[in-house]
Short mmCIF file of C-alpha atoms in Angstrom, two decimals:
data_model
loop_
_atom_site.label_atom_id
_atom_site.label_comp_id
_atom_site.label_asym_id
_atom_site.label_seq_id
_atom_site.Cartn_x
_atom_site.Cartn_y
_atom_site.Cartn_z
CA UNK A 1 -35.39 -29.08 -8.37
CA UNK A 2 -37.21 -32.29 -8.21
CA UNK A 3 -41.14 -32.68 -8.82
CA UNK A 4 -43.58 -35.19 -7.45
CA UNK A 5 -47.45 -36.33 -7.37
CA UNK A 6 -48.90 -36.95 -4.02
CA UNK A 7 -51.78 -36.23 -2.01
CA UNK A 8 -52.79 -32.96 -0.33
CA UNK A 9 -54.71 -33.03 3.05
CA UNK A 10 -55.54 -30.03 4.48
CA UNK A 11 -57.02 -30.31 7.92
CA UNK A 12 -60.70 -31.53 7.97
CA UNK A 13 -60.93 -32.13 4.33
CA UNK A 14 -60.12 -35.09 2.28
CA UNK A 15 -57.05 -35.68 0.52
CA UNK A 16 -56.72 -34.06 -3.11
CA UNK A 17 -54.23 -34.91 -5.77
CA UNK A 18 -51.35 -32.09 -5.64
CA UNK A 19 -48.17 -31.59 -7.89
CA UNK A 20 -45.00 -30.78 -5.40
CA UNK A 21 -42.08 -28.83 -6.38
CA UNK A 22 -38.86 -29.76 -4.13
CA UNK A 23 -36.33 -26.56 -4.40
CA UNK A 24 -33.48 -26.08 -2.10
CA UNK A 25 -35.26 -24.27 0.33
CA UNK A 26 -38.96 -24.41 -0.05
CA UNK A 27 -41.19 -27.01 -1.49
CA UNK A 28 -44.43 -25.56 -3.39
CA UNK A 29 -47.83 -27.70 -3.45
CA UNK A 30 -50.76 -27.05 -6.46
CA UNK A 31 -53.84 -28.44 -6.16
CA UNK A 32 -57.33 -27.67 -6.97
CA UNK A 33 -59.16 -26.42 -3.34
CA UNK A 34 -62.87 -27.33 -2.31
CA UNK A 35 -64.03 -24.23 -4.54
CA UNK A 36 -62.59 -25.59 -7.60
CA UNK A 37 -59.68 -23.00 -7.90
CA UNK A 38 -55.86 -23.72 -8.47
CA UNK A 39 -53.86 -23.41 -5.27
CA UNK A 40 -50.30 -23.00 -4.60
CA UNK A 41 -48.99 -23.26 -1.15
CA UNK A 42 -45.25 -23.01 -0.21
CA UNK A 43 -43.79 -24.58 2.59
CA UNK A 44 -39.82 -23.91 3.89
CA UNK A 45 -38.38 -26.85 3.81
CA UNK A 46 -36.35 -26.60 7.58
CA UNK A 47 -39.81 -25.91 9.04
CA UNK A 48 -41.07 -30.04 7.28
CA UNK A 49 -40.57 -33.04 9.39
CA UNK A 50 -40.68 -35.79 6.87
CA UNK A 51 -41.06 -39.70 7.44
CA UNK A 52 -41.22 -42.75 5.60
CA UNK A 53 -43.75 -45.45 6.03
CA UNK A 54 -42.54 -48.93 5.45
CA UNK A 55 -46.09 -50.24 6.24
CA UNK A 56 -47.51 -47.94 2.63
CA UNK A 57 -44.14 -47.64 1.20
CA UNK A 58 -45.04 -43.31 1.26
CA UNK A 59 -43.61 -40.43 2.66
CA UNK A 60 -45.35 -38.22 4.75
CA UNK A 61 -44.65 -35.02 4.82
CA UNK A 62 -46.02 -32.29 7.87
CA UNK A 63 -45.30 -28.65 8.73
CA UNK A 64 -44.58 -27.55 11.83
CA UNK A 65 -45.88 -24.46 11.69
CA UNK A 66 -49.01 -25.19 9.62
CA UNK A 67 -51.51 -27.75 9.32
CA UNK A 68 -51.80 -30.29 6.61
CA UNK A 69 -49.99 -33.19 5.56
CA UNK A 70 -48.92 -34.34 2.39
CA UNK A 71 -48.14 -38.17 1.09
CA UNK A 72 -45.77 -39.00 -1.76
CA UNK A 73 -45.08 -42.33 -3.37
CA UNK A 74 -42.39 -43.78 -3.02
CA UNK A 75 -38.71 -42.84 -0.53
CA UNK A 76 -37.39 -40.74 -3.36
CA UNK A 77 -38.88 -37.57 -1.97
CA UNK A 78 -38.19 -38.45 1.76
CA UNK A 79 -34.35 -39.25 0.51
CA UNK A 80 -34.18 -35.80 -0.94
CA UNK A 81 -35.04 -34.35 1.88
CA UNK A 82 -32.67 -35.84 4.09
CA UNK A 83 -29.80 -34.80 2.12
CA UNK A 84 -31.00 -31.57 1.85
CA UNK A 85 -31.74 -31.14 5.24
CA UNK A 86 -28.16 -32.80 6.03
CA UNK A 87 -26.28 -30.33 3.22
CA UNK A 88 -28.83 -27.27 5.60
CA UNK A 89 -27.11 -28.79 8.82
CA UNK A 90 -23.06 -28.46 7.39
CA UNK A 91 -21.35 -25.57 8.68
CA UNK A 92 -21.74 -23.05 6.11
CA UNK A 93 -17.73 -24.29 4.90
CA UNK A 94 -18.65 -27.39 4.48
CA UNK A 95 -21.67 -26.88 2.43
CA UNK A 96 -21.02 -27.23 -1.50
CA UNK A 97 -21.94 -23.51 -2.67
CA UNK A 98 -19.58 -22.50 0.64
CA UNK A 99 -17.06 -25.11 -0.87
CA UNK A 100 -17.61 -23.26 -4.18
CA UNK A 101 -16.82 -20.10 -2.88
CA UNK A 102 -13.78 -21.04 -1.16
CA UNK A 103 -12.26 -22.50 -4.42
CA UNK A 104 -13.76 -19.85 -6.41
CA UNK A 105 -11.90 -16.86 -3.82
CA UNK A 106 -8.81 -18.97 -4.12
CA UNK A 107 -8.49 -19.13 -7.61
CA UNK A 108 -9.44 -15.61 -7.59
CA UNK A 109 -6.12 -14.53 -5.04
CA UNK A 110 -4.11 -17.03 -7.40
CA UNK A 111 -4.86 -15.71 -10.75
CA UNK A 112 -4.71 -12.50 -9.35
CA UNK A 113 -1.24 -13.08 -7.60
CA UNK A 114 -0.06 -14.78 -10.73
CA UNK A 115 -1.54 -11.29 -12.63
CA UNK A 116 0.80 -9.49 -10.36
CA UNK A 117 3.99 -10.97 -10.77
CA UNK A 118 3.81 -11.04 -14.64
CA UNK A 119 3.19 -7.81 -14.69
CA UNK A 120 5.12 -6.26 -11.92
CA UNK A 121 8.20 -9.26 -12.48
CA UNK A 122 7.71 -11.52 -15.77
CA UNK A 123 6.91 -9.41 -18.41
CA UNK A 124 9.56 -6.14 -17.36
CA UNK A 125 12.12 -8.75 -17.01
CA UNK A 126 11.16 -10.13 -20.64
CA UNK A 127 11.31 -7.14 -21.96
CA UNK A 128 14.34 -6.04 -21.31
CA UNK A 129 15.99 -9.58 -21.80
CA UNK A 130 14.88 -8.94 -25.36
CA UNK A 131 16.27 -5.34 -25.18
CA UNK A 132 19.30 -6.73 -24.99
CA UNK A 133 19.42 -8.53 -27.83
CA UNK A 134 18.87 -5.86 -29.92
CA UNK A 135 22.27 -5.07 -31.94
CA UNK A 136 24.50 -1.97 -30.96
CA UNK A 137 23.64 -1.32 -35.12
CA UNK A 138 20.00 -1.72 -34.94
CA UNK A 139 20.27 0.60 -31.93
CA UNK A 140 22.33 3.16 -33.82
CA UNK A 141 19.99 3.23 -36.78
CA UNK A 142 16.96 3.73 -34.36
CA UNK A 143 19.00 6.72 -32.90
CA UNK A 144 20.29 8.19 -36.19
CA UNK A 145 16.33 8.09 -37.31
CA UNK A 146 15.20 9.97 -34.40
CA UNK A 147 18.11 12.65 -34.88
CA UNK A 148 17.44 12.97 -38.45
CA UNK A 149 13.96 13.67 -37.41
CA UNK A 150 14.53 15.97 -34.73
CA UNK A 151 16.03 17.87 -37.59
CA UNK A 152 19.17 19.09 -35.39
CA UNK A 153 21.47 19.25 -38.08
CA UNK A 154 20.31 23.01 -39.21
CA UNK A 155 20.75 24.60 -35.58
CA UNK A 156 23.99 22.58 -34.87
CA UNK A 157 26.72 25.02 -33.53
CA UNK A 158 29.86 22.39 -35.40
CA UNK A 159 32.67 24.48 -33.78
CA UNK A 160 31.20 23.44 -30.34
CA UNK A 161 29.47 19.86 -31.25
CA UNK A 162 33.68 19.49 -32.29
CA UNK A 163 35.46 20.53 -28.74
CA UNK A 164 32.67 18.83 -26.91
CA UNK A 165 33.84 15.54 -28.47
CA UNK A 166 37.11 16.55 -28.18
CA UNK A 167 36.52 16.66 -24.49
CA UNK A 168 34.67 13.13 -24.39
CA UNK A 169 37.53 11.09 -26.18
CA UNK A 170 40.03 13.18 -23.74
CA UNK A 171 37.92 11.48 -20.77
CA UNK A 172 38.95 8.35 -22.57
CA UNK A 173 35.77 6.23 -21.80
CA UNK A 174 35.41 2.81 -23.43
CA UNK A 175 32.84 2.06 -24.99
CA UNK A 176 31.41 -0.05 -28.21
CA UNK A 177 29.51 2.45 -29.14
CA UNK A 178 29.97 5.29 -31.77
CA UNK A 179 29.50 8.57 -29.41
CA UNK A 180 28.77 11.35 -31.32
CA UNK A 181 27.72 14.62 -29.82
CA UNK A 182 26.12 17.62 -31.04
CA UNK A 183 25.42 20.82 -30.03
CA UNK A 184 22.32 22.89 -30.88
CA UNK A 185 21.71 26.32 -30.78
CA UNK A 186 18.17 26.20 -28.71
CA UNK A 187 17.42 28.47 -25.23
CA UNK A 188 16.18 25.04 -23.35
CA UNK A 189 18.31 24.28 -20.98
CA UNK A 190 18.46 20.55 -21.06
CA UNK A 191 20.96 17.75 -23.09
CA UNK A 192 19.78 14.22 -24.25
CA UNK A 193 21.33 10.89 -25.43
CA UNK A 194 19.82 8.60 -28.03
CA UNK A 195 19.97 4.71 -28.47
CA UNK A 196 23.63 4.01 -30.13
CA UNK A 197 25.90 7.18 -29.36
CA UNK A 198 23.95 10.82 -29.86
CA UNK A 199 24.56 12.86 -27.26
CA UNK A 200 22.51 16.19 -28.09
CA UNK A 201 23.42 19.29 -25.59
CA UNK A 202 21.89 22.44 -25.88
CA UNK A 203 23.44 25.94 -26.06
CA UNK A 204 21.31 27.73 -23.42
CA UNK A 205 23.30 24.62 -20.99
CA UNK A 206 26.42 24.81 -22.19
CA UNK A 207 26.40 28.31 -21.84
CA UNK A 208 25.72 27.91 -18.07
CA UNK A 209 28.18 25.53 -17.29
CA UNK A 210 31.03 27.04 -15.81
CA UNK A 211 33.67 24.23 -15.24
CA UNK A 212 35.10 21.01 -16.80
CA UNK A 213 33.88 18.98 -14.00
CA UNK A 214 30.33 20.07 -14.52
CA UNK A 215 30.66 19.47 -18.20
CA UNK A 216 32.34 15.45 -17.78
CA UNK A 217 29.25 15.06 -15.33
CA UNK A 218 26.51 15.99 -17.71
CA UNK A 219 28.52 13.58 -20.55
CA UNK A 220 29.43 11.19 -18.28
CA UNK A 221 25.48 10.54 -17.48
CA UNK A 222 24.23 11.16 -20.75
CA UNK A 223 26.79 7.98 -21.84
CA UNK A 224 25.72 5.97 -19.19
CA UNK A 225 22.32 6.18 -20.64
CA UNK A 226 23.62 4.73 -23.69
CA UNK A 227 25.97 2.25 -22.18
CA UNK A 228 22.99 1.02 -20.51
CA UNK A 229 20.92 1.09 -23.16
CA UNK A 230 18.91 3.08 -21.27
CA UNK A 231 16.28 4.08 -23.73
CA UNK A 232 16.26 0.82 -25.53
CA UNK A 233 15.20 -0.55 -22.27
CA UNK A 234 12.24 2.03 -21.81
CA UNK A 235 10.77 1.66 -25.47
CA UNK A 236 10.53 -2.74 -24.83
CA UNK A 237 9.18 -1.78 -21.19
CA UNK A 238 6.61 0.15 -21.86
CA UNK A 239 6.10 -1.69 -25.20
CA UNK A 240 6.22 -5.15 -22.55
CA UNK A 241 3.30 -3.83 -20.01
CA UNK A 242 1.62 -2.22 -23.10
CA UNK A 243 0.38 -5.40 -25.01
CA UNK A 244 0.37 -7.39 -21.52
CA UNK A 245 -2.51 -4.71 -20.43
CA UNK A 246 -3.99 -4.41 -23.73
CA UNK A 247 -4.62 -8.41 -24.03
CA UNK A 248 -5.92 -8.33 -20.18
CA UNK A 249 -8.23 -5.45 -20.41
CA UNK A 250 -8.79 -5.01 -24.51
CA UNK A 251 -12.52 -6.16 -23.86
CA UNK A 252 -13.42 -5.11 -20.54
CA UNK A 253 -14.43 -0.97 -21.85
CA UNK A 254 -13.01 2.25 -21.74
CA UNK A 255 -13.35 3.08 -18.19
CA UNK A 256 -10.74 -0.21 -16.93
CA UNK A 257 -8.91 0.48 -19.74
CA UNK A 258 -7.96 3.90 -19.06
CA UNK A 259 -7.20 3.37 -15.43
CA UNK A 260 -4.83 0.17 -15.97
CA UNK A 261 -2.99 2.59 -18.93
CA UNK A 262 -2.59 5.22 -16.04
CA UNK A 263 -1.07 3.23 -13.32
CA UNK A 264 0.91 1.80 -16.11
CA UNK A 265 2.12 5.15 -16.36
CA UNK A 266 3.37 5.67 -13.48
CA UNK A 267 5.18 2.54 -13.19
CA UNK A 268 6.88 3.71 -15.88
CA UNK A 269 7.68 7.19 -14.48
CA UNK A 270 9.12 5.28 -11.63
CA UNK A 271 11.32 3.00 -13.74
CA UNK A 272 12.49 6.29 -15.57
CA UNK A 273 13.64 7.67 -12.18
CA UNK A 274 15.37 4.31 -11.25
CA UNK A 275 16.97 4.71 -14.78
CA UNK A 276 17.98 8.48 -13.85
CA UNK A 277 19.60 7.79 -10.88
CA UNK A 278 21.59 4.76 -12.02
CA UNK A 279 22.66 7.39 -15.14
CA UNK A 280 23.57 9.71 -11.85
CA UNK A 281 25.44 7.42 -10.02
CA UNK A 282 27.43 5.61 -12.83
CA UNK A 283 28.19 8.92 -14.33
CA UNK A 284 29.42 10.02 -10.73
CA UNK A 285 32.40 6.68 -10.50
CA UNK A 286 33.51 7.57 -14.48
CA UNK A 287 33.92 10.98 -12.86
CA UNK A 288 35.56 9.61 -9.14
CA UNK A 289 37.35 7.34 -11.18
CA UNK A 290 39.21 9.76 -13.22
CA UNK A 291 39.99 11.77 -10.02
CA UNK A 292 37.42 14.67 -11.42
CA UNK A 293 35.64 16.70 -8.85
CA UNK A 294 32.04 15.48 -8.04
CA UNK A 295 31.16 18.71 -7.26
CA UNK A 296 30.30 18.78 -11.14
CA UNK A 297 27.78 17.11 -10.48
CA UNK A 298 26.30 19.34 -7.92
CA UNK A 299 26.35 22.26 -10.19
CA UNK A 300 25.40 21.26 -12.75
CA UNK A 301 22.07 19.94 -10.80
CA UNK A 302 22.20 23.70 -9.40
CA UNK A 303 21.81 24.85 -13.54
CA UNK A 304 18.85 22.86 -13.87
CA UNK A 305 17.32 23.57 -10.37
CA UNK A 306 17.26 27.40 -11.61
CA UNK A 307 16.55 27.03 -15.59
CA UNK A 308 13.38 24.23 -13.83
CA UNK A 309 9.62 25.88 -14.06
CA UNK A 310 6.79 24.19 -12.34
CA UNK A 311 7.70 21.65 -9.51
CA UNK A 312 6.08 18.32 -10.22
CA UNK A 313 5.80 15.57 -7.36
CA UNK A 314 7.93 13.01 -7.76
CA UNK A 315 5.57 10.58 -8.17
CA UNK A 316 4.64 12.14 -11.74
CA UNK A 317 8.06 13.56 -12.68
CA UNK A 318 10.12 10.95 -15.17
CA UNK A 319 13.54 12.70 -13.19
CA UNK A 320 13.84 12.37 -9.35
CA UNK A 321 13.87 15.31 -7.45
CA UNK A 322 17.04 17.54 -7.69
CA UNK A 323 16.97 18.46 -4.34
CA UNK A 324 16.99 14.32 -4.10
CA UNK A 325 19.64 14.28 -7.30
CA UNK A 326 21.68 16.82 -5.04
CA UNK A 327 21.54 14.67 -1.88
CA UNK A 328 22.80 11.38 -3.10
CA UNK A 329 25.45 12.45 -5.28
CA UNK A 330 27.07 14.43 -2.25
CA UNK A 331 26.42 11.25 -0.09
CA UNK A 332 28.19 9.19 -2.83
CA UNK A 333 31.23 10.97 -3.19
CA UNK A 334 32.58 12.45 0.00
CA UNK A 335 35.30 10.14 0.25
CA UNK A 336 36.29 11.16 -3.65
CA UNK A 337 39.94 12.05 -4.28
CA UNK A 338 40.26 15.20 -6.68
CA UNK A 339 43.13 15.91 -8.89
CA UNK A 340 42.99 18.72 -11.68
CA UNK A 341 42.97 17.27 -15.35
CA UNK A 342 44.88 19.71 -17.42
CA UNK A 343 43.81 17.94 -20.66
CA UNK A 344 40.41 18.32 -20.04
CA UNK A 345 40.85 21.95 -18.60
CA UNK A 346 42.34 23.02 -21.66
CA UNK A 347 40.07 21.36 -24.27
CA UNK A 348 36.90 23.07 -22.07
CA UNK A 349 38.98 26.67 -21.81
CA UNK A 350 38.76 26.36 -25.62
CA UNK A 351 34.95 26.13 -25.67
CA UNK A 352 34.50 29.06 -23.49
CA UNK A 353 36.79 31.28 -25.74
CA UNK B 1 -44.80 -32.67 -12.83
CA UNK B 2 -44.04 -34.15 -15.70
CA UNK B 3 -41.81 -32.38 -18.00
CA UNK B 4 -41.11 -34.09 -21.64
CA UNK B 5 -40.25 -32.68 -24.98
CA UNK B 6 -42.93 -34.47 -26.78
CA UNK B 7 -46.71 -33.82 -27.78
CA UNK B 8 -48.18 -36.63 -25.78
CA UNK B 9 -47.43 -39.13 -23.27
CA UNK B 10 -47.64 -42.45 -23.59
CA UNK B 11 -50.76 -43.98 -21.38
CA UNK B 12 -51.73 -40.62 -19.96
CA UNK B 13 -53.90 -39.05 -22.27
CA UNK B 14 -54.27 -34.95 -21.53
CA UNK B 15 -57.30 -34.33 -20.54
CA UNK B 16 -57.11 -30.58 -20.37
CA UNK B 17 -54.78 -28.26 -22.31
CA UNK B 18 -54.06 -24.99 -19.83
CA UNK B 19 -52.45 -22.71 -22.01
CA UNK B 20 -49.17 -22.07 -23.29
CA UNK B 21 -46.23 -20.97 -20.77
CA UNK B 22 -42.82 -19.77 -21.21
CA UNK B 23 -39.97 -19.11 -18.74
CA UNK B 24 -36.28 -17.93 -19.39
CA UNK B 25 -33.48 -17.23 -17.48
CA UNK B 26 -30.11 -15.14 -18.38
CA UNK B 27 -26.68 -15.99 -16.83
CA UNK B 28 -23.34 -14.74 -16.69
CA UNK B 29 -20.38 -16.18 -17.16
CA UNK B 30 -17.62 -14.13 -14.68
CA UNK B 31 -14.67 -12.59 -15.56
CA UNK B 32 -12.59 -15.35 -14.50
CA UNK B 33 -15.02 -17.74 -15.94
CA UNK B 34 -14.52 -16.14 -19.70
CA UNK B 35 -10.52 -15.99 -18.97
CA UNK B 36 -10.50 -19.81 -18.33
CA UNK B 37 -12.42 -20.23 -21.50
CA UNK B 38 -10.55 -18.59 -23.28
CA UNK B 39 -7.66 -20.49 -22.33
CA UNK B 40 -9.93 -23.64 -23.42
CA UNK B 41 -10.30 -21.51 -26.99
CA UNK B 42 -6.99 -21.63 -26.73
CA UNK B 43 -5.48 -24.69 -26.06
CA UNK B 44 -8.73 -26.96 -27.10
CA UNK B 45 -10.79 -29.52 -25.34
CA UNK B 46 -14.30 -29.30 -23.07
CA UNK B 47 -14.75 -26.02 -21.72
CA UNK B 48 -16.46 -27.16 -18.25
CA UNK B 49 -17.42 -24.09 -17.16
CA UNK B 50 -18.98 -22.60 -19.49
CA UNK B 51 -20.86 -26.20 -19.83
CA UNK B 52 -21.87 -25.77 -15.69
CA UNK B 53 -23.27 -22.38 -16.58
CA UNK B 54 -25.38 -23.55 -19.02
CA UNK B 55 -26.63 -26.41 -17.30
CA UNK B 56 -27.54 -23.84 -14.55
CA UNK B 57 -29.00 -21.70 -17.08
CA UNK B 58 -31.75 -24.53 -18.81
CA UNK B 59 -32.12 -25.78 -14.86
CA UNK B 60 -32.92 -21.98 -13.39
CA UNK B 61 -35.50 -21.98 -16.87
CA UNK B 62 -37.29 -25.18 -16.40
CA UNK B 63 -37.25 -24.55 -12.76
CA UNK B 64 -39.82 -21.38 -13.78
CA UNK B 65 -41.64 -23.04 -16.24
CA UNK B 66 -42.89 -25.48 -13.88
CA UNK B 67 -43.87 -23.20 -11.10
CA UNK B 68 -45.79 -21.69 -13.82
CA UNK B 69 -47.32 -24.61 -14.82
CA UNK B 70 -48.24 -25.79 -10.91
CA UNK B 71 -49.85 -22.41 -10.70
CA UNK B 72 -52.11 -22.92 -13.30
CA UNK B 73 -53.22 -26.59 -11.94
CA UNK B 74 -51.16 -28.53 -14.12
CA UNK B 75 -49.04 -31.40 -13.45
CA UNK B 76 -47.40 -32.01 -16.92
CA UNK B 77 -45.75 -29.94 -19.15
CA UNK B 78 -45.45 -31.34 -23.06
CA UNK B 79 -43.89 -30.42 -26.33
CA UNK B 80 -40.86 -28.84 -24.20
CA UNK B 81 -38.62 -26.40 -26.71
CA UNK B 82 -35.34 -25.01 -24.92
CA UNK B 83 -33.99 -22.19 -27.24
CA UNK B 84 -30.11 -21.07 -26.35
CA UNK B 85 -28.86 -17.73 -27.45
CA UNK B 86 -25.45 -15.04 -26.59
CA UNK B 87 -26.92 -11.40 -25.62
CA UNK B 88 -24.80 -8.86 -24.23
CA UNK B 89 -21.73 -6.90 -25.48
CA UNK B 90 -19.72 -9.89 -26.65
CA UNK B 91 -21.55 -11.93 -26.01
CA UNK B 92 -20.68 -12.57 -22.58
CA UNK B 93 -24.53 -13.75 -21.26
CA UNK B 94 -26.24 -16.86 -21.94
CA UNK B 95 -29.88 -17.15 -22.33
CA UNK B 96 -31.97 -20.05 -22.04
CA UNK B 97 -35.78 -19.48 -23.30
CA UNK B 98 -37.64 -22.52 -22.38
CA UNK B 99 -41.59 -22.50 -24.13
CA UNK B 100 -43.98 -25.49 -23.59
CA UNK B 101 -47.66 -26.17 -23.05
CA UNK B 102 -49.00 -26.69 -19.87
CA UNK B 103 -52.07 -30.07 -19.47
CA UNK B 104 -54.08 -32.03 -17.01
CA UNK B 105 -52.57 -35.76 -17.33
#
């Protein structure tokens, strides 16, 4: 805004002293009328045609649509003009507040892009970097804590926690880690590995499993959880997108909050299906590798399929489908050769006795 | 209109005191804005934007207090106060209060 004095004239009256306000758009005029009153008048600013008098050294300001003119000392008021009226002109990308909201959209998409790839690139990849680095120990200890917690100890069937690792050293698998497996008298049918070497398998499963094969494929993917350090992974992942969402939306209220911690959850499911099927299909070459029959595999998905309740989508499941389990494994291993292991037969005849 | 911080001015005397007037205007810093800042909290130095948005702020405020001051015939404002306070959760707004009296130079 810039203010001037000048001189009012309205037509047919003489000339009164006025105050002008010069916006970007409009230019008001105050001055006292014949009556004595205060007067404000506003005049648009693309509807002025302004000159400047060398002759009186003024400007001279009229409206096209109005009558009146108005004189200001000075060029200061008639050089404002002209750059406003030239800024008015620009194409509306050319103009500075057009200028401004190119850069501002642009460093909008950037930040935003930039958002994007440390969330959905930097910060997983971070995290499980630093899983890595955790010790095969430290993982141990954070699995050991977890079993001793899950209090599995008092329902453990020994006889069978014994043949079962019988049966995993027999599929001679190698390994840094300390795999220890236990099984607990519980009517779930279900088995899970912790960080470091648990492998806890429960009765109500065992009890359905009606092969070797079917028993090396449930081991063989609960180890390649560990071998992977599957869950290690998770814990720094979710721990990763956790704190990166916390410091981005930690201010903005509950509402943002909650949504980002939602989608993050579903990222997650997803990267717990990627880490499912990579147990799947690792577990399935120990198995082809050993000349066992992949049809394990398929049965033992058949146990769950029948022991599952409600059928989630996908999309909020942490396991892919089975039907989907079911349809890779069998596209993975028709070409497998298949040789009967008597070792193994024998060691799992002994658990069914 | 003459806009100055002080009681008088110098070889004008006021020849009429018109009351006084008071304008302010509130402004938000965006999003983006607050994130850049807080890089500038950060890693130190001038925060510029936060600097432009108060210079719009006190501009958008005096730009009020004059149209309030034209309106009531006056073509000086004196003894100009700008007051600068944070509202908002966190304080995330900036609010300029500008407060002076409005005379006949």
């Amino acid at each position: 805004m810039k203010s001037y004095f000048g001189v009012f004239a309205a037509p047919g009256a003489m000339g009164v002293d006025c105050t002008i306000l010069l916006f970007d758009k409009k230019l008001s005029v105050g001055f006292q009328n014949a009556n004595g009153a205060n007067q404000v008048i506003e005049w648009q600013i693309k509807n002025l045609d302004s000159n400047f008098d060398f002759s009186r050294q003024v400007t001279l300001l009229r409206n096209n649509t109005m009558a009146g003119e108005l004189v200001i000392e000075g060029n200061g008021a008639f050089q404002y003009l002209q750059s406003l009226k030239e800024e008015q002109q620009k194409p509306w990308h050319q103009k500075s507040k057009g200028k401004e909201w190119i850069r501002n959209t642009l460093l909008t998409v950037a930040l935003l892009g930039i958002l994007y790839l440390l969330y959905m690139l930097i910060v997983p990849w971070l995290s499980e970097k630093l899983a890595t680095k955790v010790s095969a120990k430290t993982e141990q200890q954070l699995g050991d804590a977890v079993y001793n917690a899950l209090s599995i100890n008092e329902k453990e069937d020994t006889a069978a926690s014994a043949v079962l690792n019988d049966f995993f050293k027999a599929m001679q698998v190698a390994t840094p880690y300390n795999i220890r497996i236990a099984v607990v008298n519980e009517s779930v049918v279900n088995a899970f590995a912790l960080p470091g070497g648990r492998i806890v398998v429960y009765k109500a499963l065992l009890d359905k499993i009606e092969s070797y094969p079917e028993l090396a494929a449930l081991l063989s993917h609960e180890f390649t959880h560990i071998q992977n350090r599957h869950a290690t992974k998770s814990i720094f992942r979710n721990m990763g997108s956790k704190i990166f969402i916390s410091l981005l939306f930690g201010k903005m209220g509950s509402v943002a909050n909650v949504l980002a911690h939602h989608a993050d959850n579903l990222k997650n499911l997803k990267y717990s299906r990627s880490l499912e099927k990579e147990a799947d299909m690792e577990g399935l070459s120990l198995l082809v590798k050993r000349k066992i029959d992949p049809a394990g595999f398929r049965h033992l998905f058949d146990h769950l399929k029948m022991a599952g309740g409600t059928v989630m989508p996908e999309v909020l499941a942490s396991h892919p489908d089975t039907d989907n389990r079911i349809k890779y494994i069998n596209e993975a291993s028709q070409q497998a050769a298949v040789e009967e292991n008597t070792v193994l037969k024998t060691i799992f005849e002994k658990l069914k006795q | 209109m003459l806009i100055t911080t002080t009681s008088s001015v110098d070889g004008r005397p006021v020849q009429e005191y018109l009351g006084v007037i008071n304008a302010q205007s509130i402004i938000g810093a965006n999003i983006f804005k607050d994130i850049f800042a807080g890089l500038r909290d950060v890693f130190g130095g001038r925060s510029k934007t936060y600097e432009k948005v108060l210079e719009q702020a006190k501009e958008d405020a005096l730009r009020e207090l004059s149209e309030k001051a034209q309106a009531l015939g006056a073509n000086g404002i004196v003894g100009v106060d700008l007051d600068f306070e944070t509202i908002g959760s966190g304080g995330s707004m900036l609010m300029v209060i500008a407060c002076g009296t409005a005379v006949k130079l």
